[in-house]
């Protein structure tokens, strides 16, 4: 198990600030030039793409095949005063528009797709599948909130979840094989954990999942095994461009970043606020978003460069996703306050 | 020497301990420097002295003198919020340690630290790679469960780390909140680049430099309040909205996230890691934004302790010794704030305190052996000391320093006795010493006049000092070196008996937990008895029950006011009302309880299980404080020995004498009004069947107790509980009703929040009376409740 020393000294912080200044300077003189392979350098201002009121709720996830064909999901959590509800918005070239959700759909936590196979998952074990014209609900039988979904194809969909407030009941992984959702057997792990929060893979036999209490799992095509994480902090999300270069983020009060090099994870706790979402571009540059509206770019190592102004909001940013043209969308809302939530989508174009 | 010159005279840009001098040389150098340094505090960027902050010092618990009238009004409102007792119906729980903020922050005044009876545990799972995963409620182990949770939440079996915590004082925290990050980071030396053996690094929270908490794990006062509200009370809050943030006494709204330029203004991050909801049925947030605002404002406005304006010569020399011994390497005298230099004697950085103090708890960047340098202003009045309260005295605290502070500890140990006294005198000069108290009663608290709560009764001339000594013992916070523990519920008698005055009842958060096992309707207790203690001496995990234990019974603290009168009731008069077999057929029995060897009538306790005040004292000192008592002819209660290292007996016969004397002469609560209409209802409904209005003492004195002191079964069918001598699981002594309005909650388990709830909770033998009450017109019910609350 790898575990590095935590870099929290002033030198690292000064380096971060210097990077901010450098980034600001770049922003001031205009958009950076595309790199040699044509994939743009992250940068440029973040602008509000959509603000939603309590009738919609917060946005928890965003994904799409292109910047003009993207989905954002979220909604309101169930409270004593209400049952909660799911919300789905679609973006085309003209902007974000609401899409009908099936009756009774709860708060939706994540969305992902592969080609035409698009899924969203949410509270109460609910899964939604887009049939090309409308969203159809499907009960996975999980009975607990599903926090993440990852789609390889019509017969290979993974979802993860758990009751994050119930430490006595471990998180779950369920799999859809084209016919039914079935629970996936998990290994005995070295800690109590309440939930698996996100799942990601670059191949059906190379799937990673992260969750509460720093638990990290790997699926090799036949079985799940636990991997050392070097942290007990909740790890909220992960993404990657290469099998030997994944990035996971989390922490609640403080940012926590983990990197996977193909053999194991190395984790460092940083000095930013807690992180919730990560997307990695084809060149391995990660965009991170988190509490207090933080957005930052992690190029290498563990010290991200905060983008300034950071998405123009102090709302919680919960997820981020990017596209081939360098456009990035981040979503969130008033998740730092009691419900009912309001929602926010911010957009960045190079 | 003036206050200012004393405070500034020990300031140098390079501490003496870092100049390669031995202690004697440092002392000599310090003495030489003294006259030249007076009036030369830290320099600012231009080389000009940084003046001390002004108008920020006051007596402990007072607001800063610079507060505006509007802020003073907010301070008073916040003080009320800090003192508000939350009830389960208002959101307390589902797991909790205390019911109000002032519970832990009361020494020597609200806003201070806490005696040991308010200690708590941080638990979690320590993994083989050193990772710590907080358990329970964000790491905080709850003592009480409500809303369907187990009455005593059990520590998870996977939690192999248990760290003891003593509450932290809030004095001057608003000034700490105002510090810009550069002021804290200026003292960082994470890699010990200067080779002095002292490192020091910042912790971070929400992207900002942390400054509050034992591990500097929290950046904002709002976060430092919202977190404990959730973790210790189960009270949910929302982050303060922007409009209220903008009104806080400490500037808390900024459009800039990073606070590095030293402008002293940054967003008061709101601990978004705290859940905004909990698992009870009370709508969230359970504390309003306005209440939270008042509470945060109150905390921000609590003044820094006023240093001694005329420090003694010992204190002045002690300041030099303090620095020469290297204490000031971490307990730096002051940090530069927007108001000037604030003399908190802390760098607010993390230091590795070694295995001596390590607790295994990671918090943000802090490792299991790192702790924030604790500010020393007001230190004299906030014992016990260190993160887990293991040190009874300041001297003991110094001698328990380890890790980076080991050299300073050794330096202190090598000082002469006079030099050590000088260091302690210096620490006492940092404020609060005139408010220091061995318990919670302020120094010099007079004997209440007759008729006032807590007043003596029947005190003869010349007996005042003995009564005061008994009261002092009752209030005294017992130290570990006096024998406290190894397991205990309180560290003083007052710890549980303080509502509305010393000697009174206790709120729901000092309930004593009793437990046992019920097998085939037969109750059995552990060999150690039925008390499941809440606390242990630092270094020992909390006692936990096993899954086999299936009976838990919280016990509310009954008032001790008027015990002496109860003891004077003739035994025959009590026994005369007993009707154990209900021979008169009125549905009400009444059992005279003869506990222990059956030779004496039980009069005290929820099961009438204690026959006399002296036995009550012996029993409580042992069972609740863990103090051993001496063998005394004719008395059998109390433990004669325990397994700590303090010689037995730990509480002497003389002390038992004095405390018994105090309690025997502690007057009962006085009636507040004459509610004749309600009294008539009381009699008509039949409450007086058990709640006998009065007895007459041997001396002919009227004793308006409203109890027959007999056991009755007033429990719901199927209730399980604790047996005690002859008393069955469902039998309880009729509790006296005098002073009932000041002794909520009610019933033996404190489950009834109001007098009305208590009436409604009656069952069994009281079914008919309760039914009669419920059949009354509302006006008569109200009259009855007014009567009860007038007693």
PDB file of N, CA and C in Angstrom, chain B residues 629-668:
ATOM      1  N   UNK B 629     -14.365   5.259  50.023  1.00  0.00           N
ATOM      2  CA  UNK B 629     -14.712   5.812  51.335  1.00  0.00           C
ATOM      3  C   UNK B 629     -14.200   4.875  52.417  1.00  0.00           C
ATOM      4  N   UNK B 630     -14.061   5.379  53.626  1.00  0.00           N
ATOM      5  CA  UNK B 630     -13.561   4.531  54.709  1.00  0.00           C
ATOM      6  C   UNK B 630     -14.652   3.621  55.265  1.00  0.00           C
ATOM      7  N   UNK B 631     -14.231   2.539  55.842  1.00  0.00           N
ATOM      8  CA  UNK B 631     -15.189   1.698  56.571  1.00  0.00           C
ATOM      9  C   UNK B 631     -15.661   2.479  57.798  1.00  0.00           C
ATOM     10  N   UNK B 632     -16.955   2.516  58.003  1.00  0.00           N
ATOM     11  CA  UNK B 632     -17.522   3.236  59.138  1.00  0.00           C
ATOM     12  C   UNK B 632     -18.581   2.365  59.784  1.00  0.00           C
ATOM     13  N   UNK B 633     -18.524   2.267  61.056  1.00  0.00           N
ATOM     14  CA  UNK B 633     -19.446   1.411  61.773  1.00  0.00           C
ATOM     15  C   UNK B 633     -20.885   1.853  61.535  1.00  0.00           C
ATOM     16  N   UNK B 634     -21.717   0.908  61.160  1.00  0.00           N
ATOM     17  CA  UNK B 634     -23.121   1.196  60.956  1.00  0.00           C
ATOM     18  C   UNK B 634     -23.458   1.678  59.560  1.00  0.00           C
ATOM     19  N   UNK B 635     -22.446   1.770  58.703  1.00  0.00           N
ATOM     20  CA  UNK B 635     -22.694   2.234  57.331  1.00  0.00           C
ATOM     21  C   UNK B 635     -22.085   1.235  56.356  1.00  0.00           C
ATOM     22  N   UNK B 636     -22.813   0.940  55.326  1.00  0.00           N
ATOM     23  CA  UNK B 636     -22.377  -0.126  54.429  1.00  0.00           C
ATOM     24  C   UNK B 636     -22.268   0.305  52.976  1.00  0.00           C
ATOM     25  N   UNK B 637     -22.756   1.499  52.642  1.00  0.00           N
ATOM     26  CA  UNK B 637     -22.723   1.917  51.239  1.00  0.00           C
ATOM     27  C   UNK B 637     -21.341   2.449  50.876  1.00  0.00           C
ATOM     28  N   UNK B 638     -21.059   2.400  49.598  1.00  0.00           N
ATOM     29  CA  UNK B 638     -19.799   2.949  49.123  1.00  0.00           C
ATOM     30  C   UNK B 638     -18.728   1.899  48.974  1.00  0.00           C
ATOM     31  N   UNK B 639     -17.772   2.188  48.086  1.00  0.00           N
ATOM     32  CA  UNK B 639     -16.660   1.266  47.832  1.00  0.00           C
ATOM     33  C   UNK B 639     -15.484   1.604  48.728  1.00  0.00           C
ATOM     34  N   UNK B 640     -14.877   0.594  49.282  1.00  0.00           N
ATOM     35  CA  UNK B 640     -13.743   0.811  50.173  1.00  0.00           C
ATOM     36  C   UNK B 640     -12.414   0.821  49.416  1.00  0.00           C
ATOM     37  N   UNK B 641     -12.426   0.283  48.202  1.00  0.00           N
ATOM     38  CA  UNK B 641     -11.182   0.268  47.430  1.00  0.00           C
ATOM     39  C   UNK B 641     -11.517   0.254  45.947  1.00  0.00           C
ATOM     40  N   UNK B 642     -10.583   0.731  45.156  1.00  0.00           N
ATOM     41  CA  UNK B 642     -10.724   0.655  43.704  1.00  0.00           C
ATOM     42  C   UNK B 642      -9.370   0.353  43.092  1.00  0.00           C
ATOM     43  N   UNK B 643      -9.297   0.413  41.786  1.00  0.00           N
ATOM     44  CA  UNK B 643      -8.061  -0.018  41.141  1.00  0.00           C
ATOM     45  C   UNK B 643      -7.292   1.134  40.518  1.00  0.00           C
ATOM     46  N   UNK B 644      -7.425   2.340  41.085  1.00  0.00           N
ATOM     47  CA  UNK B 644      -6.508   3.387  40.650  1.00  0.00           C
ATOM     48  C   UNK B 644      -5.325   3.445  41.614  1.00  0.00           C
ATOM     49  N   UNK B 645      -4.419   4.374  41.352  1.00  0.00           N
ATOM     50  CA  UNK B 645      -3.177   4.406  42.128  1.00  0.00           C
ATOM     51  C   UNK B 645      -3.241   5.320  43.344  1.00  0.00           C
ATOM     52  N   UNK B 646      -4.392   5.882  43.599  1.00  0.00           N
ATOM     53  CA  UNK B 646      -4.506   6.795  44.735  1.00  0.00           C
ATOM     54  C   UNK B 646      -4.845   5.986  45.982  1.00  0.00           C
ATOM     55  N   UNK B 647      -4.123   6.237  47.080  1.00  0.00           N
ATOM     56  CA  UNK B 647      -4.376   5.452  48.304  1.00  0.00           C
ATOM     57  C   UNK B 647      -5.831   5.585  48.776  1.00  0.00           C
ATOM     58  N   UNK B 648      -6.372   4.491  49.256  1.00  0.00           N
ATOM     59  CA  UNK B 648      -7.740   4.482  49.788  1.00  0.00           C
ATOM     60  C   UNK B 648      -7.713   4.726  51.286  1.00  0.00           C
ATOM     61  N   UNK B 649      -8.700   5.330  51.880  1.00  0.00           N
ATOM     62  CA  UNK B 649      -9.875   5.889  51.226  1.00  0.00           C
ATOM     63  C   UNK B 649      -9.556   7.242  50.590  1.00  0.00           C
ATOM     64  N   UNK B 650     -10.254   7.525  49.507  1.00  0.00           N
ATOM     65  CA  UNK B 650      -9.999   8.769  48.783  1.00  0.00           C
ATOM     66  C   UNK B 650     -10.901   9.914  49.260  1.00  0.00           C
ATOM     67  N   UNK B 651     -11.895   9.576  50.035  1.00  0.00           N
ATOM     68  CA  UNK B 651     -12.789  10.596  50.593  1.00  0.00           C
ATOM     69  C   UNK B 651     -12.928  10.265  52.081  1.00  0.00           C
ATOM     70  N   UNK B 652     -12.470  11.167  52.916  1.00  0.00           N
ATOM     71  CA  UNK B 652     -12.306  10.855  54.344  1.00  0.00           C
ATOM     72  C   UNK B 652     -13.632  10.923  55.104  1.00  0.00           C
ATOM     73  N   UNK B 653     -13.608  10.378  56.290  1.00  0.00           N
ATOM     74  CA  UNK B 653     -14.787  10.478  57.158  1.00  0.00           C
ATOM     75  C   UNK B 653     -15.108  11.930  57.485  1.00  0.00           C
ATOM     76  N   UNK B 654     -14.050  12.726  57.672  1.00  0.00           N
ATOM     77  CA  UNK B 654     -14.279  14.137  57.966  1.00  0.00           C
ATOM     78  C   UNK B 654     -15.004  14.823  56.816  1.00  0.00           C
ATOM     79  N   UNK B 655     -14.618  14.489  55.597  1.00  0.00           N
ATOM     80  CA  UNK B 655     -15.288  15.079  54.441  1.00  0.00           C
ATOM     81  C   UNK B 655     -16.732  14.583  54.340  1.00  0.00           C
ATOM     82  N   UNK B 656     -16.920  13.305  54.632  1.00  0.00           N
ATOM     83  CA  UNK B 656     -18.283  12.772  54.638  1.00  0.00           C
ATOM     84  C   UNK B 656     -19.121  13.511  55.681  1.00  0.00           C
ATOM     85  N   UNK B 657     -18.506  13.755  56.835  1.00  0.00           N
ATOM     86  CA  UNK B 657     -19.202  14.516  57.884  1.00  0.00           C
ATOM     87  C   UNK B 657     -19.667  15.868  57.348  1.00  0.00           C
ATOM     88  N   UNK B 658     -18.733  16.582  56.738  1.00  0.00           N
ATOM     89  CA  UNK B 658     -19.046  17.942  56.287  1.00  0.00           C
ATOM     90  C   UNK B 658     -20.099  17.947  55.181  1.00  0.00           C
ATOM     91  N   UNK B 659     -19.979  17.022  54.267  1.00  0.00           N
ATOM     92  CA  UNK B 659     -20.954  17.019  53.181  1.00  0.00           C
ATOM     93  C   UNK B 659     -22.335  16.587  53.682  1.00  0.00           C
ATOM     94  N   UNK B 660     -22.348  15.628  54.590  1.00  0.00           N
ATOM     95  CA  UNK B 660     -23.620  15.219  55.186  1.00  0.00           C
ATOM     96  C   UNK B 660     -24.255  16.399  55.930  1.00  0.00           C
ATOM     97  N   UNK B 661     -23.429  17.123  56.640  1.00  0.00           N
ATOM     98  CA  UNK B 661     -23.911  18.306  57.377  1.00  0.00           C
ATOM     99  C   UNK B 661     -24.528  19.318  56.402  1.00  0.00           C
ATOM    100  N   UNK B 662     -23.833  19.562  55.315  1.00  0.00           N
ATOM    101  CA  UNK B 662     -24.327  20.517  54.312  1.00  0.00           C
ATOM    102  C   UNK B 662     -25.672  20.076  53.748  1.00  0.00           C
ATOM    103  N   UNK B 663     -25.756  18.820  53.342  1.00  0.00           N
ATOM    104  CA  UNK B 663     -26.988  18.334  52.720  1.00  0.00           C
ATOM    105  C   UNK B 663     -28.134  18.286  53.732  1.00  0.00           C
ATOM    106  N   UNK B 664     -27.824  17.906  54.963  1.00  0.00           N
ATOM    107  CA  UNK B 664     -28.885  17.803  55.971  1.00  0.00           C
ATOM    108  C   UNK B 664     -29.486  19.162  56.299  1.00  0.00           C
ATOM    109  N   UNK B 665     -28.750  20.201  55.982  1.00  0.00           N
ATOM    110  CA  UNK B 665     -29.227  21.551  56.287  1.00  0.00           C
ATOM    111  C   UNK B 665     -29.448  22.372  55.028  1.00  0.00           C
ATOM    112  N   UNK B 666     -29.685  21.714  53.947  1.00  0.00           N
ATOM    113  CA  UNK B 666     -29.986  22.393  52.681  1.00  0.00           C
ATOM    114  C   UNK B 666     -31.503  22.459  52.549  1.00  0.00           C
ATOM    115  N   UNK B 667     -32.021  23.659  52.544  1.00  0.00           N
ATOM    116  CA  UNK B 667     -33.466  23.838  52.592  1.00  0.00           C
ATOM    117  C   UNK B 667     -34.143  23.363  51.306  1.00  0.00           C
ATOM    118  N   UNK B 668     -35.391  22.992  51.424  1.00  0.00           N
ATOM    119  CA  UNK B 668     -36.162  22.598  50.246  1.00  0.00           C
ATOM    120  C   UNK B 668     -36.587  23.833  49.473  1.00  0.00           C
TER     121      UNK B 668
END
